[in-house]
Short mmCIF file of C-alpha atoms in Angstrom, two decimals:
data_model
loop_
_atom_site.label_atom_id
_atom_site.label_comp_id
_atom_site.label_asym_id
_atom_site.label_seq_id
_atom_site.Cartn_x
_atom_site.Cartn_y
_atom_site.Cartn_z
CA UNK S 7 -0.03 -20.42 -2.24
CA UNK S 8 -1.76 -18.40 0.46
CA UNK S 9 0.96 -17.15 2.76
CA UNK S 10 0.34 -15.78 6.25
CA UNK S 11 1.62 -15.21 9.74
CA UNK S 12 0.06 -14.65 13.15
CA UNK S 13 0.57 -11.63 15.34
CA UNK S 14 -0.92 -9.61 18.18
CA UNK S 15 -1.78 -5.89 18.12
CA UNK S 16 1.09 -4.02 19.84
CA UNK S 17 0.91 -0.76 21.75
CA UNK S 18 3.15 0.86 19.10
CA UNK S 19 0.50 0.05 16.45
CA UNK S 20 -2.55 1.69 18.04
CA UNK S 21 -3.99 5.21 18.31
CA UNK S 22 -5.30 7.06 21.34
CA UNK S 23 -8.40 4.83 21.33
CA UNK S 24 -6.33 1.63 21.44
CA UNK S 25 -7.34 0.87 17.87
CA UNK S 26 -4.84 -0.24 15.23
CA UNK S 27 -3.89 2.59 12.90
CA UNK S 28 -4.28 2.39 9.14
CA UNK S 29 -0.52 2.91 8.83
CA UNK S 30 0.09 -0.22 10.93
CA UNK S 31 -2.32 -2.24 8.76
CA UNK S 32 -0.40 -1.24 5.63
CA UNK S 33 2.90 -2.06 7.34
CA UNK S 34 1.58 -5.55 8.14
CA UNK S 35 0.49 -6.12 4.53
CA UNK S 36 3.87 -4.97 3.26
CA UNK S 37 5.69 -7.22 5.72
CA UNK S 38 3.51 -10.16 4.66
CA UNK S 39 4.39 -9.74 1.00
CA UNK S 40 8.11 -9.49 1.87
CA UNK S 41 7.91 -12.65 4.00
CA UNK S 42 6.06 -14.44 1.22
CA UNK S 43 8.80 -13.54 -1.27
CA UNK S 44 11.52 -14.66 1.11
CA UNK S 45 9.68 -17.95 1.75
CA UNK S 46 9.59 -18.82 -1.97
CA UNK S 47 13.23 -17.83 -2.59
CA UNK S 48 12.47 -14.52 -4.28
CA UNK S 49 13.49 -12.14 -1.52
CA UNK S 50 15.27 -8.82 -1.61
CA UNK S 51 18.77 -10.25 -2.08
CA UNK S 52 17.69 -12.50 -4.99
CA UNK S 53 15.94 -9.63 -6.74
CA UNK S 54 18.94 -7.36 -6.30
CA UNK S 55 21.16 -10.00 -7.92
CA UNK S 56 18.75 -10.19 -10.86
CA UNK S 57 18.46 -6.36 -11.07
CA UNK S 58 14.70 -6.66 -10.52
CA UNK S 59 12.18 -5.10 -8.15
CA UNK S 60 8.43 -5.05 -7.56
CA UNK S 61 7.10 -1.49 -7.58
CA UNK S 62 3.64 -0.88 -6.15
CA UNK S 63 1.24 0.79 -8.63
CA UNK S 64 -1.99 0.94 -6.63
CA UNK S 65 -3.79 0.01 -3.43
CA UNK S 66 -7.43 -0.58 -2.63
CA UNK S 67 -7.98 -1.18 1.08
CA UNK S 68 -11.43 -1.90 2.49
CA UNK S 69 -11.78 -1.61 6.27
CA UNK S 70 -14.55 -3.54 8.00
CA UNK S 71 -13.17 -3.25 11.55
CA UNK S 72 -9.79 -2.25 12.96
CA UNK S 73 -8.49 -4.56 15.75
CA UNK S 74 -7.72 -3.34 19.24
CA UNK S 75 -4.67 -3.48 21.51
CA UNK S 76 -3.73 -7.02 22.43
CA UNK S 77 -6.08 -8.65 19.92
CA UNK S 78 -4.75 -11.75 18.15
CA UNK S 79 -4.65 -11.33 14.40
CA UNK S 80 -3.53 -13.12 11.25
CA UNK S 81 -2.22 -11.50 8.09
CA UNK S 82 -2.52 -13.29 4.75
CA UNK S 83 -1.56 -12.60 1.17
CA UNK S 84 -1.96 -14.35 -2.16
CA UNK S 85 -0.99 -13.67 -5.76
CA UNK S 86 -3.99 -14.07 -8.01
CA UNK S 87 -2.53 -13.30 -11.40
CA UNK S 88 0.41 -12.20 -13.54
CA UNK S 89 0.03 -10.46 -16.92
CA UNK S 90 2.96 -9.01 -18.81
CA UNK S 91 4.86 -6.92 -16.27
CA UNK S 92 1.90 -6.70 -13.85
CA UNK S 93 1.39 -8.75 -10.71
CA UNK S 94 -1.88 -8.83 -8.79
CA UNK S 95 -1.98 -9.50 -5.04
CA UNK S 96 -4.66 -9.67 -2.36
CA UNK S 97 -4.21 -9.13 1.38
CA UNK S 98 -6.38 -9.85 4.40
CA UNK S 99 -6.22 -8.97 8.06
CA UNK S 100 -8.19 -11.55 10.06
CA UNK S 101 -9.21 -11.93 13.64
CA UNK S 102 -8.47 -15.09 15.70
CA UNK S 103 -11.73 -16.64 14.44
CA UNK S 104 -10.75 -16.19 10.79
CA UNK S 105 -13.16 -13.32 10.20
CA UNK S 106 -12.01 -10.65 7.73
CA UNK S 107 -11.27 -7.25 9.31
CA UNK S 108 -9.53 -5.64 6.37
CA UNK S 109 -9.47 -6.73 2.69
CA UNK S 110 -7.08 -5.29 0.11
CA UNK S 111 -6.15 -5.47 -3.52
CA UNK S 112 -2.80 -4.32 -4.92
CA UNK S 113 -1.32 -4.05 -8.37
CA UNK S 114 2.45 -4.22 -8.86
CA UNK S 115 4.85 -3.59 -11.71
CA UNK S 116 7.94 -5.80 -12.21
CA UNK S 117 10.87 -3.53 -12.97
CA UNK S 118 14.35 -3.92 -14.42
CA UNK S 119 16.29 -1.75 -12.00
CA UNK S 120 19.19 -1.39 -14.43
CA UNK S 121 17.13 0.06 -17.27
CA UNK S 122 14.43 1.56 -15.10
CA UNK S 123 11.82 -0.04 -17.37
CA UNK S 124 9.06 -2.55 -16.67
CA UNK S 125 9.89 -6.15 -17.64
CA UNK S 126 7.83 -9.25 -18.09
CA UNK S 127 7.35 -11.49 -15.04
CA UNK S 128 9.33 -14.68 -15.68
CA UNK S 129 7.57 -18.06 -15.62
CA UNK S 130 9.76 -19.12 -12.66
CA UNK S 131 8.66 -16.18 -10.51
CA UNK S 132 5.03 -16.76 -11.36
CA UNK S 133 5.26 -20.49 -10.55
CA UNK S 134 6.97 -19.92 -7.23
CA UNK S 135 4.28 -17.58 -5.98
CA UNK S 136 1.48 -19.62 -7.50
CA UNK S 137 -1.87 -18.21 -8.46
CA UNK S 138 -4.83 -18.38 -6.08
CA UNK S 139 -8.47 -17.42 -6.45
CA UNK S 140 -8.86 -13.70 -5.85
CA UNK S 141 -10.81 -12.35 -2.88
CA UNK S 142 -14.51 -11.66 -3.40
CA UNK S 143 -14.55 -7.86 -3.18
CA UNK S 144 -15.78 -5.00 -5.34
CA UNK S 145 -12.63 -4.17 -7.29
CA UNK S 146 -11.89 -0.52 -8.16
CA UNK S 147 -9.88 0.71 -11.11
CA UNK S 148 -6.13 1.05 -10.81
CA UNK S 149 -6.19 4.76 -11.66
CA UNK S 150 -7.89 7.52 -9.73
CA UNK S 151 -9.73 10.23 -11.72
CA UNK S 152 -8.10 13.68 -11.97
CA UNK S 153 -9.99 16.36 -10.07
CA UNK S 154 -9.78 20.14 -10.08
CA UNK S 155 -10.01 22.49 -7.10
CA UNK S 156 -7.53 21.02 -4.64
CA UNK S 157 -6.00 23.42 -2.12
CA UNK S 158 -2.21 23.42 -1.82
CA UNK S 159 -0.93 23.37 1.76
CA UNK S 160 2.45 23.88 3.36
CA UNK S 161 5.22 21.81 1.79
CA UNK S 162 7.59 19.49 3.65
CA UNK S 163 10.82 17.64 2.79
CA UNK S 164 11.33 13.87 2.61
CA UNK S 165 13.23 12.57 5.61
CA UNK S 166 15.64 9.64 5.82
CA UNK S 167 13.29 7.49 7.99
CA UNK S 168 10.74 7.48 5.15
CA UNK S 169 13.06 5.58 2.78
CA UNK S 170 13.22 1.84 2.27
CA UNK S 171 15.58 -0.69 0.68
CA UNK S 172 14.77 0.65 -2.77
CA UNK S 173 16.32 3.96 -1.61
CA UNK S 174 13.12 5.93 -2.22
CA UNK S 175 10.05 6.71 -0.11
CA UNK S 176 8.31 3.58 1.16
CA UNK S 177 4.81 2.95 -0.17
CA UNK S 178 3.22 3.01 3.27
CA UNK S 179 4.74 6.40 4.05
CA UNK S 180 2.61 8.17 1.42
CA UNK S 181 -0.52 6.94 3.19
CA UNK S 182 0.85 8.06 6.55
CA UNK S 183 1.68 11.49 5.12
CA UNK S 184 -1.83 11.86 3.67
CA UNK S 185 -3.62 10.83 6.87
CA UNK S 186 -2.59 14.13 8.48
CA UNK S 187 -5.01 16.03 6.22
CA UNK S 188 -8.22 14.22 7.15
CA UNK S 189 -10.80 16.31 9.04
CA UNK S 190 -11.42 15.53 12.70
CA UNK S 191 -13.80 12.63 13.20
CA UNK S 192 -13.42 11.24 9.64
CA UNK S 193 -14.07 7.46 9.84
CA UNK S 194 -12.21 5.65 7.06
CA UNK S 195 -14.12 2.92 5.23
CA UNK S 196 -11.92 2.54 2.15
CA UNK S 197 -8.60 3.84 0.87
CA UNK S 198 -7.39 3.95 -2.73
CA UNK S 199 -3.84 4.94 -3.65
CA UNK S 200 -2.33 5.46 -7.09
CA UNK S 201 1.44 5.74 -7.12
CA UNK S 202 2.83 7.99 -9.85
CA UNK S 203 6.58 8.40 -9.31
CA UNK S 204 9.23 7.87 -6.64
CA UNK S 205 10.20 10.54 -4.10
CA UNK S 206 13.72 10.62 -2.78
CA UNK S 207 15.58 12.02 0.22
CA UNK S 208 15.19 15.82 0.58
CA UNK S 209 12.59 16.04 -2.21
CA UNK S 210 9.93 18.63 -1.38
CA UNK S 211 6.34 17.41 -1.14
CA UNK S 212 3.38 19.76 -1.64
CA UNK S 213 0.10 18.28 -0.26
CA UNK S 214 -2.97 19.27 -2.28
CA UNK S 215 -6.27 18.48 -0.57
CA UNK S 216 -9.76 18.25 -2.02
CA UNK S 217 -12.94 17.33 -0.10
CA UNK S 218 -16.04 16.31 -2.12
CA UNK S 219 -18.95 13.88 -2.00
CA UNK S 220 -16.64 10.96 -2.74
CA UNK S 221 -14.32 11.62 0.16
CA UNK S 222 -10.97 13.35 0.76
CA UNK S 223 -8.36 13.24 -1.96
CA UNK S 224 -4.79 14.06 -0.96
CA UNK S 225 -2.34 14.53 -3.86
CA UNK S 226 1.25 14.52 -2.75
CA UNK S 227 3.01 16.47 -5.48
CA UNK S 228 6.44 17.83 -6.37
CA UNK S 229 7.23 21.55 -6.77
CA UNK S 230 5.91 21.48 -10.32
CA UNK S 231 2.64 19.98 -9.27
CA UNK S 232 3.40 16.51 -10.61
CA UNK S 233 2.09 13.83 -8.25
CA UNK S 234 4.20 11.31 -6.39
CA UNK S 235 1.03 9.64 -5.15
CA UNK S 236 -2.72 10.27 -4.99
CA UNK S 237 -4.60 9.03 -1.93
CA UNK S 238 -8.39 8.89 -1.73
CA UNK S 239 -10.01 8.33 1.66
CA UNK S 240 -13.67 7.31 1.56
CA UNK S 241 -15.74 7.59 4.70
CA UNK S 242 -17.37 4.68 6.45
CA UNK S 243 -21.04 4.48 5.55
#
């Protein structure tokens, strides 16, 4: 099934130019996937009972246009495949005429929270979500290439407001952290994120920033240099 809900761009979701922020877009996508799961009977409480959780592995978000304050919008999501312990999900942010403003692809891992290991997606879960045709977009790889030469900047601790119901840093928060390191005037056309490991309350994060022809790569790493997440911002062409 294609699941969606309607909304309107709020003041709390826009920047100084009255344009929706990337962080708000990701929050909408995340909310849509949660609402979808609740609607098919596979919400947070059910997964907790089964000792299961969906952990986000990667994002690819393509921005065509960000909506403005007060604009009517629709957010949609669809599962387009399950394979082993992987789940594949598209998202769209649409205007009130049904035109695509933002397209996204995401890859998820189904986890056994008791063992901490990936586990195969059950037939019941797959059937409840259904499988739709995937969006026509140019799909990028799940993993981002390793690059040398990043500059380490001042570290900061994880705060309580950055945690979610899984008791670790919420996926959207990594993108919001990384946004701070973009140069002034950088116009985002596409974002790719590879999630490596969870960060918890009071963990120290060291941002490592690299600018090259591809864009700006922000690696959010621990004190040993091991990444929590790698975020690549590509400029609008």
